[in-house]
Short mmCIF file of C-alpha atoms in Angstrom, two decimals:
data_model
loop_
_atom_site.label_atom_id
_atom_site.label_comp_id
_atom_site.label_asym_id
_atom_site.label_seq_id
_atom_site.Cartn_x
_atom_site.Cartn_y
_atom_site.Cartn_z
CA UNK A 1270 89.86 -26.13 -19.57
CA UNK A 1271 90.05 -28.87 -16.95
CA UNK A 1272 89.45 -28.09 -13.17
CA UNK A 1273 92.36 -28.68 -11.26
CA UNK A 1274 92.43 -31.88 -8.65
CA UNK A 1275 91.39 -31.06 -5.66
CA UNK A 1276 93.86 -31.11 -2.42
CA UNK A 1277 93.74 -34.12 -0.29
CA UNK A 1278 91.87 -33.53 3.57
CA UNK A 1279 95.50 -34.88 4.52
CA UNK A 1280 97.92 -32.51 2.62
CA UNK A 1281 95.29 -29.32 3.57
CA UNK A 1282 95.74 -29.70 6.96
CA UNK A 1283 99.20 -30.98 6.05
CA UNK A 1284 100.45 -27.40 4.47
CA UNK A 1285 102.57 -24.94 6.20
CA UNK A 1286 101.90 -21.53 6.91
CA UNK A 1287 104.00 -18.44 7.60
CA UNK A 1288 102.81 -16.36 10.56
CA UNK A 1289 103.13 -11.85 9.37
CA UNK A 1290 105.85 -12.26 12.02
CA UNK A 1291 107.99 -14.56 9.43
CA UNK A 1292 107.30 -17.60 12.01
CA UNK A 1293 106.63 -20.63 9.51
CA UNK A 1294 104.64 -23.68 10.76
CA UNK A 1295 105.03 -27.06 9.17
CA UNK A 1296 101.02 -28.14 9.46
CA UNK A 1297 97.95 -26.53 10.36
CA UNK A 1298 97.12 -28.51 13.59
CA UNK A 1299 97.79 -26.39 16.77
CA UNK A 1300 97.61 -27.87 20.58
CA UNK A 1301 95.58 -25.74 22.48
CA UNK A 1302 96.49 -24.43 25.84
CA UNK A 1303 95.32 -26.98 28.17
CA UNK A 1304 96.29 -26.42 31.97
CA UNK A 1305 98.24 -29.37 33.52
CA UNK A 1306 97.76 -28.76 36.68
CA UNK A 1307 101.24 -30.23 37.76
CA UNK A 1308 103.38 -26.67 39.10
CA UNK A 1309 104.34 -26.86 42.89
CA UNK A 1310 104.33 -24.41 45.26
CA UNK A 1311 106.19 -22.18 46.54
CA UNK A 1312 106.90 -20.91 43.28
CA UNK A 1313 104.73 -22.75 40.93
CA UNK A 1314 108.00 -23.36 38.23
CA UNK A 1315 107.60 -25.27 35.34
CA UNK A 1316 107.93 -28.96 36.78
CA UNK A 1317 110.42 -30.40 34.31
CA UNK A 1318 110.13 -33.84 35.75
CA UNK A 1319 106.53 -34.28 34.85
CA UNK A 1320 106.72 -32.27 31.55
CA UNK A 1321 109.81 -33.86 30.11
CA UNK A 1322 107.10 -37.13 30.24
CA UNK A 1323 103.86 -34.52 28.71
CA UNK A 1324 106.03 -32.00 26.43
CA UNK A 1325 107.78 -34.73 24.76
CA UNK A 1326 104.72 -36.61 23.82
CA UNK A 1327 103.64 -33.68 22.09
CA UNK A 1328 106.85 -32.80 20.69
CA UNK A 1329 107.22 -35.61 19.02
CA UNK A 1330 103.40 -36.24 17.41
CA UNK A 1331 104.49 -33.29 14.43
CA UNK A 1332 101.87 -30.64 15.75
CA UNK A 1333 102.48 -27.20 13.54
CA UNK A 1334 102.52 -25.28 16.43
CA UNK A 1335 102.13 -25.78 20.12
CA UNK A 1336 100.72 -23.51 23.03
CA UNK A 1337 101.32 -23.64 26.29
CA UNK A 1338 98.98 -24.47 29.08
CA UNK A 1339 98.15 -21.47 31.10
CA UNK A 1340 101.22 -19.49 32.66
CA UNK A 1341 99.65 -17.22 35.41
CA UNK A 1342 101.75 -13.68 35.70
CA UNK A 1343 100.69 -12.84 39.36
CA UNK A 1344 102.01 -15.56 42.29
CA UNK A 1345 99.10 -14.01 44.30
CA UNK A 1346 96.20 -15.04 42.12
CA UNK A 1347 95.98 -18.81 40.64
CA UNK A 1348 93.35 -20.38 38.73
CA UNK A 1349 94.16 -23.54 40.65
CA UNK A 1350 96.58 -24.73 42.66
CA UNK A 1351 98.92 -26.21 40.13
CA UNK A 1352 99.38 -23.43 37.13
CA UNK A 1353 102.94 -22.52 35.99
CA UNK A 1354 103.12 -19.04 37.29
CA UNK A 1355 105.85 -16.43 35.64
CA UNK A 1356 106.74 -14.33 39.15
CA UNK A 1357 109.16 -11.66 39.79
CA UNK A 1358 112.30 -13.76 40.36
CA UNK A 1359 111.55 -16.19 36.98
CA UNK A 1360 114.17 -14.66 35.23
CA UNK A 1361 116.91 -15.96 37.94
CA UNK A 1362 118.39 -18.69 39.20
CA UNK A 1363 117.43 -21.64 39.60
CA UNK A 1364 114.56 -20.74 38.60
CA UNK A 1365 114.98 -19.69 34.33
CA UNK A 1366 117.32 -22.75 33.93
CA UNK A 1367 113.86 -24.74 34.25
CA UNK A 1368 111.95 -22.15 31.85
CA UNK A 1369 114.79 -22.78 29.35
CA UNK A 1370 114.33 -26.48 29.50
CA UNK A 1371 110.78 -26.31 29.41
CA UNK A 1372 111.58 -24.61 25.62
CA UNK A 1373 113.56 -27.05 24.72
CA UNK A 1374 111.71 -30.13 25.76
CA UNK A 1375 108.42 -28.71 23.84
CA UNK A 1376 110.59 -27.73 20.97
CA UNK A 1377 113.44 -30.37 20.58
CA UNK A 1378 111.26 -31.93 17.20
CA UNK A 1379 111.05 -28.62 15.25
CA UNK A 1380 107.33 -27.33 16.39
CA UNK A 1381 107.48 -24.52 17.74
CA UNK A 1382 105.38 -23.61 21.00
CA UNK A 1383 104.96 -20.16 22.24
CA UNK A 1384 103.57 -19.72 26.19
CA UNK A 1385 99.83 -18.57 26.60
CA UNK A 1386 99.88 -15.84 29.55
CA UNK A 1387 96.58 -15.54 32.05
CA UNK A 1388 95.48 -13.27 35.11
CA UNK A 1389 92.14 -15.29 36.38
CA UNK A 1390 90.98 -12.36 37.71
CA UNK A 1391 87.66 -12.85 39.52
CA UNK A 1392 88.06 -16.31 38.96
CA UNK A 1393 90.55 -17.12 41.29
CA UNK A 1394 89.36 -19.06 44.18
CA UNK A 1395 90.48 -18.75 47.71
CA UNK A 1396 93.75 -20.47 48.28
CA UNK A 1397 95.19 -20.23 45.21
CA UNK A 1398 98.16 -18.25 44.74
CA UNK A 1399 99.87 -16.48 47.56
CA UNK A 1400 98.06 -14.50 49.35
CA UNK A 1401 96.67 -13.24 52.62
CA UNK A 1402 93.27 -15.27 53.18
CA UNK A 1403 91.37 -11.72 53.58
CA UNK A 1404 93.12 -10.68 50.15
CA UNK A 1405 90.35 -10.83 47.60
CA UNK A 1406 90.70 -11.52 43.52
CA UNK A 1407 90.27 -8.52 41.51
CA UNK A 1408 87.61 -7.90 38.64
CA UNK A 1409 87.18 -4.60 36.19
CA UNK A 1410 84.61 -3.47 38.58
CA UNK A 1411 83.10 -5.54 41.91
CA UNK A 1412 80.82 -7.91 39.92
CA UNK A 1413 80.39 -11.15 41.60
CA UNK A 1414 80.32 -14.95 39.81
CA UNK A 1415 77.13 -16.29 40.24
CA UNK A 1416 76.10 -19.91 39.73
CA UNK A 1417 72.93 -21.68 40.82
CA UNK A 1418 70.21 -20.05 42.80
CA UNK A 1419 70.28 -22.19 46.13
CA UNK A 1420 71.35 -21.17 49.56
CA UNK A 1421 73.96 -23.51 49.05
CA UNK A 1422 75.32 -22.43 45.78
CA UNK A 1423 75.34 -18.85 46.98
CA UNK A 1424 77.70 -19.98 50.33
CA UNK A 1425 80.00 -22.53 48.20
CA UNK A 1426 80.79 -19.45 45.58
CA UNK A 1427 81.06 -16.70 48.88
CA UNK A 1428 83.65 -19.32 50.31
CA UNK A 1429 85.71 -19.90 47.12
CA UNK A 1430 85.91 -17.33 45.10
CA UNK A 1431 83.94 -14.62 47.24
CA UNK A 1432 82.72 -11.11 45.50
CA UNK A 1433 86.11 -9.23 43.87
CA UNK A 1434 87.34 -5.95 44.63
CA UNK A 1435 87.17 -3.69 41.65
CA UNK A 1436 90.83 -2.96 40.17
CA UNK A 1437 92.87 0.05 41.19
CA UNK A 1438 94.56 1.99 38.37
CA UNK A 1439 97.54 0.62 40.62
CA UNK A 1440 96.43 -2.78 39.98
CA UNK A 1441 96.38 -2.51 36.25
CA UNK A 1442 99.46 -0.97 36.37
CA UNK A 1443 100.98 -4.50 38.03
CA UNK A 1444 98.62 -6.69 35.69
CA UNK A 1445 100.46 -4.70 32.24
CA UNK A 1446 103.64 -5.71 34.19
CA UNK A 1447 103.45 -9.01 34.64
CA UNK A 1448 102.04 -10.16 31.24
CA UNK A 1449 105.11 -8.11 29.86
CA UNK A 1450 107.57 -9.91 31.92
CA UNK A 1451 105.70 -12.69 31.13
CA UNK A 1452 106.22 -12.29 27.03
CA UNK A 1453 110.01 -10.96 28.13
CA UNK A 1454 110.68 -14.94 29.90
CA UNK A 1455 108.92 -16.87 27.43
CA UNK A 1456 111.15 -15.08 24.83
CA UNK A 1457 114.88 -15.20 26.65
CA UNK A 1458 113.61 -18.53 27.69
CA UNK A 1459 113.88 -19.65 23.83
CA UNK A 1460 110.20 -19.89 23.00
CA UNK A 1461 108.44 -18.67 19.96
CA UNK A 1462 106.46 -16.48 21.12
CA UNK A 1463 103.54 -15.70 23.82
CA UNK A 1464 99.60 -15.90 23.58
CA UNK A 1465 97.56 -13.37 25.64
CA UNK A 1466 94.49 -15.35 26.72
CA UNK A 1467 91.20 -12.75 26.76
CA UNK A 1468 89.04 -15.69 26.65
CA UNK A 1469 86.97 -17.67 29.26
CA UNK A 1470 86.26 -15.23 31.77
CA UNK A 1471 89.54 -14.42 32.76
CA UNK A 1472 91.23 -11.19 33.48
CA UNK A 1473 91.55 -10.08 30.27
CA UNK A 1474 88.24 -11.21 29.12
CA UNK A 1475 86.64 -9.53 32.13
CA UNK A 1476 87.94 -6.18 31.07
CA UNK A 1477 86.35 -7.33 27.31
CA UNK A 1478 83.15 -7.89 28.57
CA UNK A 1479 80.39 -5.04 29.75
CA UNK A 1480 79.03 -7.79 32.30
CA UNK A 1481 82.06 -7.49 34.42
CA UNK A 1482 83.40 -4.21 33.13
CA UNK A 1483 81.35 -1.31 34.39
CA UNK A 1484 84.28 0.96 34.50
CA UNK A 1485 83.27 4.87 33.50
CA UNK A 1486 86.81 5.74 33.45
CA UNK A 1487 89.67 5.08 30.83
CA UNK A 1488 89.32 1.12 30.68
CA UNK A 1489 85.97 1.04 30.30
CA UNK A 1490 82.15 2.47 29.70
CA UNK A 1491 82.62 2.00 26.10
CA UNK A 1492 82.94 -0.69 23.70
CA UNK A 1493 85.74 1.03 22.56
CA UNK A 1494 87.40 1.96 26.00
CA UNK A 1495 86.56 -1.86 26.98
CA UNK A 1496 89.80 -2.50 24.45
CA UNK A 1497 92.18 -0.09 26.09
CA UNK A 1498 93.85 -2.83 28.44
CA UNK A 1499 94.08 -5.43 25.29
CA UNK A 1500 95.39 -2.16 23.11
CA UNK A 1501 98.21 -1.81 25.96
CA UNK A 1502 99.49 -5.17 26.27
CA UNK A 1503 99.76 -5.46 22.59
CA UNK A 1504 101.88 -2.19 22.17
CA UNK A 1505 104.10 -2.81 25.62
CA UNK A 1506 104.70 -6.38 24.55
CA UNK A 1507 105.40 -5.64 20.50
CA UNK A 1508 107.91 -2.77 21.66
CA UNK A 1509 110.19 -5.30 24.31
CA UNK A 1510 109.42 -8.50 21.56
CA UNK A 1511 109.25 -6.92 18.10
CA UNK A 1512 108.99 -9.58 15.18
CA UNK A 1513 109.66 -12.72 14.68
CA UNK A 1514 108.65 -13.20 18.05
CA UNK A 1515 104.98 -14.26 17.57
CA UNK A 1516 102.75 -12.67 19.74
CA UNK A 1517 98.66 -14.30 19.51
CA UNK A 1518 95.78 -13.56 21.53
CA UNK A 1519 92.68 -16.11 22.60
CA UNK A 1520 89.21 -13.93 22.45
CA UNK A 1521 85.98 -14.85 22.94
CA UNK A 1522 83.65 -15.15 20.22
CA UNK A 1523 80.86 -14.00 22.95
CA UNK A 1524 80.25 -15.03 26.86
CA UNK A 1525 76.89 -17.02 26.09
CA UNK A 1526 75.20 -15.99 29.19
CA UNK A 1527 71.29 -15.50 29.65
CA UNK A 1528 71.09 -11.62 30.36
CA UNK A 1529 74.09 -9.37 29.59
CA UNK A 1530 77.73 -10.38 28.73
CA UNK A 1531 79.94 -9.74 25.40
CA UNK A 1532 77.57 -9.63 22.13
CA UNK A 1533 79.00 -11.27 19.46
CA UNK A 1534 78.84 -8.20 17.63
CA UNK A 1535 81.12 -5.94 20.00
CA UNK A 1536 83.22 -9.04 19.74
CA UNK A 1537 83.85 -8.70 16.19
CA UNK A 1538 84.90 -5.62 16.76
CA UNK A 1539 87.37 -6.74 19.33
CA UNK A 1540 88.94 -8.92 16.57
CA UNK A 1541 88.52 -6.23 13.63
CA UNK A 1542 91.31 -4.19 15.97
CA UNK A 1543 93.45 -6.90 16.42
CA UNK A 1544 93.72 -7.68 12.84
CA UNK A 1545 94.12 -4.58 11.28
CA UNK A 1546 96.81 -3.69 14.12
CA UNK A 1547 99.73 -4.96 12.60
CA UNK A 1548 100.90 -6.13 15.61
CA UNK A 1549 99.35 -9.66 16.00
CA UNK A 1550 100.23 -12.61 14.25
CA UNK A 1551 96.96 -14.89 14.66
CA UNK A 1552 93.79 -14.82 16.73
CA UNK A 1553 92.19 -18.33 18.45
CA UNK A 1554 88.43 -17.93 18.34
CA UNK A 1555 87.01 -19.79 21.87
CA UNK A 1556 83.87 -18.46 23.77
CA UNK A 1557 82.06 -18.70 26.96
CA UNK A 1558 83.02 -18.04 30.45
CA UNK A 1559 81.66 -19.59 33.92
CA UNK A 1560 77.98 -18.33 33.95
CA UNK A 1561 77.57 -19.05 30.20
CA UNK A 1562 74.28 -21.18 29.25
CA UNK A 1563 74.68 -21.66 25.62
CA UNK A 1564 78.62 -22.14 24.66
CA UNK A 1565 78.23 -25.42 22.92
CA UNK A 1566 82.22 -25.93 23.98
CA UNK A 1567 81.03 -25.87 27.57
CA UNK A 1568 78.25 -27.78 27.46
CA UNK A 1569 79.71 -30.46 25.29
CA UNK A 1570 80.95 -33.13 28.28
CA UNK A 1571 78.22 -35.04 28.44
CA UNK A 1572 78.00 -35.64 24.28
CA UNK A 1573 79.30 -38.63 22.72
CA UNK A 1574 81.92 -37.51 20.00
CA UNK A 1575 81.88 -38.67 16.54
CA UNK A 1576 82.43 -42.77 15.54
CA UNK A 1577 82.47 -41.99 12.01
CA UNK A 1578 84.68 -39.95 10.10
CA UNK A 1579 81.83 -37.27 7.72
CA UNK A 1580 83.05 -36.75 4.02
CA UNK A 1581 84.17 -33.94 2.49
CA UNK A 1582 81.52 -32.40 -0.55
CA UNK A 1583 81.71 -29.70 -3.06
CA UNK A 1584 78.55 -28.56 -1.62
CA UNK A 1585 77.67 -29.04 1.90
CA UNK A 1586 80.11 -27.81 4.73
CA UNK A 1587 81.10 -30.03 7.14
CA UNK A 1588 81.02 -27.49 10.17
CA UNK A 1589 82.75 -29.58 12.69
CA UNK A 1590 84.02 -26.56 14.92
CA UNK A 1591 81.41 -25.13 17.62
CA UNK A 1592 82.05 -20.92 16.33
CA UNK A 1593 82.49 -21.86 12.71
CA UNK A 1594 79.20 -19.23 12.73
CA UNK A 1595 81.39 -16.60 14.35
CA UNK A 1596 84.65 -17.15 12.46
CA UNK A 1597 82.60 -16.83 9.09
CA UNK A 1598 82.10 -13.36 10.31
CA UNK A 1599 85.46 -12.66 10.89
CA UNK A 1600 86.47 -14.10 7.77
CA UNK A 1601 84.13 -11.09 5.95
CA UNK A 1602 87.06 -8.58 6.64
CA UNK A 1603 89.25 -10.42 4.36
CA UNK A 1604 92.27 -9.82 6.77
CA UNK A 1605 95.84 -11.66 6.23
CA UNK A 1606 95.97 -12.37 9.89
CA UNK A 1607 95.35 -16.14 10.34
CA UNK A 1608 92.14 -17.33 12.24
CA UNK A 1609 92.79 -20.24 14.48
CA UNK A 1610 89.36 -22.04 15.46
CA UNK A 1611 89.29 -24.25 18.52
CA UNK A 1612 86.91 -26.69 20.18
CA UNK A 1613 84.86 -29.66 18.29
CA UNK A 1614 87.29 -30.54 16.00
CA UNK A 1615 87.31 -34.45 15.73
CA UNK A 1616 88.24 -35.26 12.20
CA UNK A 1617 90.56 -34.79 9.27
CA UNK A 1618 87.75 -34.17 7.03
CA UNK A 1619 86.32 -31.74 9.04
CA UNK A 1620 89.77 -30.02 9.58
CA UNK A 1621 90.75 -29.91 6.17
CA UNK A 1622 86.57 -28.52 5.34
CA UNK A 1623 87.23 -25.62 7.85
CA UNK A 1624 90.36 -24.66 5.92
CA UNK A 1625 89.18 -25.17 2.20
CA UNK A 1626 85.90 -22.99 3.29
CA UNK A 1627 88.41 -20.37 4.69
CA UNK A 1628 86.74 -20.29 7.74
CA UNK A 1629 90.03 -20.58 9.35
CA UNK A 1630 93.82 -21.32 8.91
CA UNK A 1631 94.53 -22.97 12.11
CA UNK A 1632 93.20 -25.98 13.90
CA UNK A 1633 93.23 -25.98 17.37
CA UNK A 1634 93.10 -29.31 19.37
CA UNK A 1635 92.82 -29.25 22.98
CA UNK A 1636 90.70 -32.50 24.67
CA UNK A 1637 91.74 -34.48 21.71
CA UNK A 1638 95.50 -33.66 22.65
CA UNK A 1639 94.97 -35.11 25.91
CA UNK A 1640 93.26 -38.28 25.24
CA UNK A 1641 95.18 -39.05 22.21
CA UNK A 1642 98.29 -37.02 22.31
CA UNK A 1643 100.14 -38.24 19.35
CA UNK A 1644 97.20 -38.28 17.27
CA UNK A 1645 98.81 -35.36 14.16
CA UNK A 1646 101.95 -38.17 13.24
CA UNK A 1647 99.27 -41.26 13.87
CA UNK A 1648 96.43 -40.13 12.18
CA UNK A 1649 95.80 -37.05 10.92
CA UNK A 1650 98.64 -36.48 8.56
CA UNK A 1651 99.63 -40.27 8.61
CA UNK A 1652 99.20 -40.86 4.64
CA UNK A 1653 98.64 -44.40 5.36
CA UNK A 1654 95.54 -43.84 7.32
CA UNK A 1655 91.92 -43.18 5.16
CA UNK A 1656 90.28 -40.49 5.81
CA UNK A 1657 86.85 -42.40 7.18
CA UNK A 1658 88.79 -43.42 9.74
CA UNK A 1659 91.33 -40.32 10.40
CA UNK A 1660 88.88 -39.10 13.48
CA UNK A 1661 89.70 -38.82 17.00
CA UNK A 1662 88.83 -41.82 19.00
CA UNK A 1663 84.98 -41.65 19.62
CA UNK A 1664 84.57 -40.71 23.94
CA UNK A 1665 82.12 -39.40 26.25
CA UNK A 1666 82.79 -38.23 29.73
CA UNK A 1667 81.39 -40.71 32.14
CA UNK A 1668 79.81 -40.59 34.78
CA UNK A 1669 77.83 -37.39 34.48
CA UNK A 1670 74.92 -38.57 36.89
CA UNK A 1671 77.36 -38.28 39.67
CA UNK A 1672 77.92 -34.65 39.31
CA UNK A 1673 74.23 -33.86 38.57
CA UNK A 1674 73.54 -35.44 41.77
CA UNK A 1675 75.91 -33.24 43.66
CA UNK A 1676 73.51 -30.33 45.04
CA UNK A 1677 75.87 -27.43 44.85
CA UNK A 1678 76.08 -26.13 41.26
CA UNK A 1679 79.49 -24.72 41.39
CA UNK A 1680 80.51 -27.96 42.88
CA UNK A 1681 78.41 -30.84 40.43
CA UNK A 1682 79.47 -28.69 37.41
CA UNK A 1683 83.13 -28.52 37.34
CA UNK A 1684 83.74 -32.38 37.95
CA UNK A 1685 83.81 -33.37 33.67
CA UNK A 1686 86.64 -30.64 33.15
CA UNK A 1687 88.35 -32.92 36.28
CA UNK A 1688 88.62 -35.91 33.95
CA UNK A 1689 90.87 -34.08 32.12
CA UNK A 1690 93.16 -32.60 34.34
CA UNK A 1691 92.99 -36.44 35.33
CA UNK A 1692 94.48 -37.44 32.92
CA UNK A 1693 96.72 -34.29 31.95
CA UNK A 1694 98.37 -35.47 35.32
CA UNK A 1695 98.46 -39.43 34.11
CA UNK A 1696 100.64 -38.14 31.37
CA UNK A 1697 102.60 -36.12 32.99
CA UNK A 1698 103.67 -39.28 35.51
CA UNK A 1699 104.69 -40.79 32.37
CA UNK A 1700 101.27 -43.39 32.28
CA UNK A 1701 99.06 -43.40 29.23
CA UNK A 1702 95.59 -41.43 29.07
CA UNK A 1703 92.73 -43.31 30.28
CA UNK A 1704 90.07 -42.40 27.93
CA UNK A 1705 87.33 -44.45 29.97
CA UNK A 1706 87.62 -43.03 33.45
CA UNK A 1707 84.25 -42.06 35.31
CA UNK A 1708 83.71 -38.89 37.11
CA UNK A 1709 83.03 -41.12 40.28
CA UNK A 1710 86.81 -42.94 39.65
CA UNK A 1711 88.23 -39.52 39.32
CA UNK A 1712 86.95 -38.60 42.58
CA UNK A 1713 87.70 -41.90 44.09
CA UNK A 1714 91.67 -40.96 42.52
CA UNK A 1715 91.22 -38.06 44.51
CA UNK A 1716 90.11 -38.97 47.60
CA UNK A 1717 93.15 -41.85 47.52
CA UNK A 1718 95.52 -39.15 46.75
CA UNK A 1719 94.06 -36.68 49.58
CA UNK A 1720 95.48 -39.99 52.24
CA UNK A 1721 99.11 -39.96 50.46
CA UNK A 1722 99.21 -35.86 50.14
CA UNK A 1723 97.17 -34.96 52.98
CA UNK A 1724 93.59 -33.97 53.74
CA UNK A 1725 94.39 -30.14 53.85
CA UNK A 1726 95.98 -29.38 49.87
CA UNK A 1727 94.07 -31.94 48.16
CA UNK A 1728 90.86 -30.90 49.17
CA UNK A 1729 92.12 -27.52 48.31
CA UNK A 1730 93.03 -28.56 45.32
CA UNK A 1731 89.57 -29.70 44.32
CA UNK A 1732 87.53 -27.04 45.68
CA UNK A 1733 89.67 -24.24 43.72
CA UNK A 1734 89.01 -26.00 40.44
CA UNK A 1735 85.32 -25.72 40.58
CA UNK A 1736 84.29 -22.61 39.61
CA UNK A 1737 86.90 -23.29 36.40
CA UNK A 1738 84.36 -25.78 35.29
CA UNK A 1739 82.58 -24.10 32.77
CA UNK A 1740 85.53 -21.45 31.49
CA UNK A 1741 87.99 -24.85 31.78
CA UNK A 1742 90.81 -24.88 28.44
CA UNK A 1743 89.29 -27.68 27.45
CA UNK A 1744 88.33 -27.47 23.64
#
């Protein structure tokens, strides 16, 4: 009997797929939630001038499904001065007409985009969000960020983000709020659904992690009382936005980190519920947080990307993706729920490798959607484009001596994920991604933009972005 042609790297990642909720996407390429960085205060609403110039670009470039940059649900704590925030008075005027055009702008050429919801938690630095200067962030239990051993590393992180006060019951109780008002706007807005992000350090991810959750009451002490705040969003959320409203959620793989932090082991766990729940519609596979040491996703700035597109073989896996090892694992349970992998995707071939392996069913693309933003319609599923030459276009951040000259760790080592909010923002005023940009340019862009905004917020704006460097949605 004759073997059966094998698909095409094109029309693999090229197939659709129907989410449990009934949601189908055309193609398997996802954009990953990168912040923009572009929300104004007061209220931090979505800025419709500067995303009808971003959401359109990816709107139009025939992505299977697309995810919103982050969408804080607390106007008190920011991850930097600049996130879309979801507060109390989103759902009125004139403040949900700009939600609903936010949906339609990311949706008007038939890819759907659901809204990834965040609490930074401990990771919000001083000055972002409103709140009283003396008002600290909040943390699963009073477990400071720690980065660099100097004198001066120690006073940078005690001025920015400071040491957390352990959450309240109370505090919970507002966090469980917000994320379900959050899920509520994205869906009256006209979105397809919401992402809960319990990756990178963040809220969510702090109450997932022993490291920063040393709780001994009902949310934590346990690996399995470390998943009561996930358990509770998904419930609240699934009972106010039943199906087909798709509801994901963004988990590390592990945190990375020297001594301590999530195992990859509890972490398959944390997945294990989450697909055999019945309640979630795909997982996104990331990993690391801002004291990691080994995530190869943070620690892959400084790397030249590929120049030459590897080829697909019967035998040998291409293993493109940085927790391909991890999503392997997950792929033992032989669950229905789709496995979205994100961070060191670069080519077709290696896309369309992941998926024929089974390693995953979704593609995520997050620095690669920045610096080429169209690249799904101009490469990846463009038929008339070979696959040794359907990669992203070959980069490397530059500049990288500049920060590792900068003394203060929390300081040196968040200037690479500033080339992208760099040019997140160059999109956003309409202009072209500058794939070439130094770090030292980027600050020199900053420093210009400090004399037309003013000394006082730009500098702000910098500073609060730091500690982000290394848990940055940049995959």
């Amino acid at each position: 009997m004759e073997k059966s042609p094998r698909m095409s790297a094109r029309d693999m990642i090229a197939q659709p797929l129907t989410l449990p909720c009934g949601l189908v996407l055309p193609n398997r390429l996802v954009k990953c939630p990168m912040q923009e960085t572009l929300a104004v205060e007061p209220f931090y609403d979505p800025p419709i001038d500067k995303f009808e110039n971003l959401y359109t670009q990816w709107a139009g470039a025939d992505y299977g499904l697309i995810i919103t940059g982050q969408v804080q649900i607390d106007i008190r704590y920011l991850s930097i001065k600049g996130d879309v925030v979801c507060h109390e008075h989103t759902l009125e005027e004139p403040h949900f007409s700009k939600w609903k055009r936010w949906a339609q702008i990311a949706q008007a050429k038939g890819s759907p985009c659901i809204v990834q919801l965040a609490h930074p938690g401990r990771m919000s630095p001083a000055g972002a969000g409103n709140r009283p200067a003396d008002m600290m962030p909040i943390c699963p239990s009073s477990v400071p960020v720690k980065l660099g051993d100097t004198w001066l590393d120690k006073m940078a992180l005690e001025k920015v983000l400071g040491t957390p006060r352990a959450c309240t019951l109370e505090d919970i109780d507002d966090a469980v709020a917000g994320w379900v008002r959050g899920a509520r706007v994205a869906k009256e807005a006209g979105f397809a659904g919401c992402q809960l992000h319990g990756a990178h350090g963040f809220l969510l991810s702090q109450f997932l992690s022993p490291y920063t959750n040393q709780r001994t009451d009902d949310y934590g002490g346990s690996p399995e009382k470390r998943l009561t705040l996930l358990k509770r969003l998904v419930r609240e959320i699934r009972e106010v936005c039943p199906s087909p409203y798709c509801l994901s959620v963004k988990l590390n793989s592990a945190d990375y980190m020297a001594n301590g932090g999530l195992s990859q082991e509890e972490g398959l766990e944390q997945v294990r519920w989450l697909v055999e729940c019945g309640m979630v519609d795909f997982v996104e596979i990331s990993g690391g947080n801002a004291e990691q040491t080994s995530s190869k996703l943070h620690n892959s700035f400084g790397a030249k990307t590929i120049d030459k597109a590897p080829q697909m073989s019967e035998s040998t896996r291409i293993r493109e993706a940085y927790f391909t090892e991890f999503a392997e694992k997950v792929q033992a349970m032989q669950s229905k729920v789709p496995i979205q992998l994100s961070g060191g995707f670069r080519s077709r071939t290696g896309m369309a490798d992941a998926i024929d392996s089974g390693v995953c069913q979704l593609i995520g693309l997050g620095r690669t959607a920045v610096l080429d933003p169209d690249i799904p319609s101009a490469v990846l599923l463009n038929p008339s484009v070979p696959d040794d030459v359907a990669f992203a276009q070959s980069h490397i951040v530059r500049g990288q001596w500049f920060a590792n000259m900068i003394p203060v760790k929390v300081v040196g080592s968040g200037l690479a994920i500033q080339f992208f909010y760099y040019n997140m923002r160059r999109l956003g005023n309409g202009l072209k991604s500058s794939p070439d940009a130094s770090i030292p340019f980027v600050v020199f862009e900053s420093v210009l933009e400090t004399l037309r905004s003013g000394l006082v917020q730009s500098l702000g704006r910098i500073l609060q972005s730091m500690p982000l460097a290394r848990a940055g949605k940049a995959d």
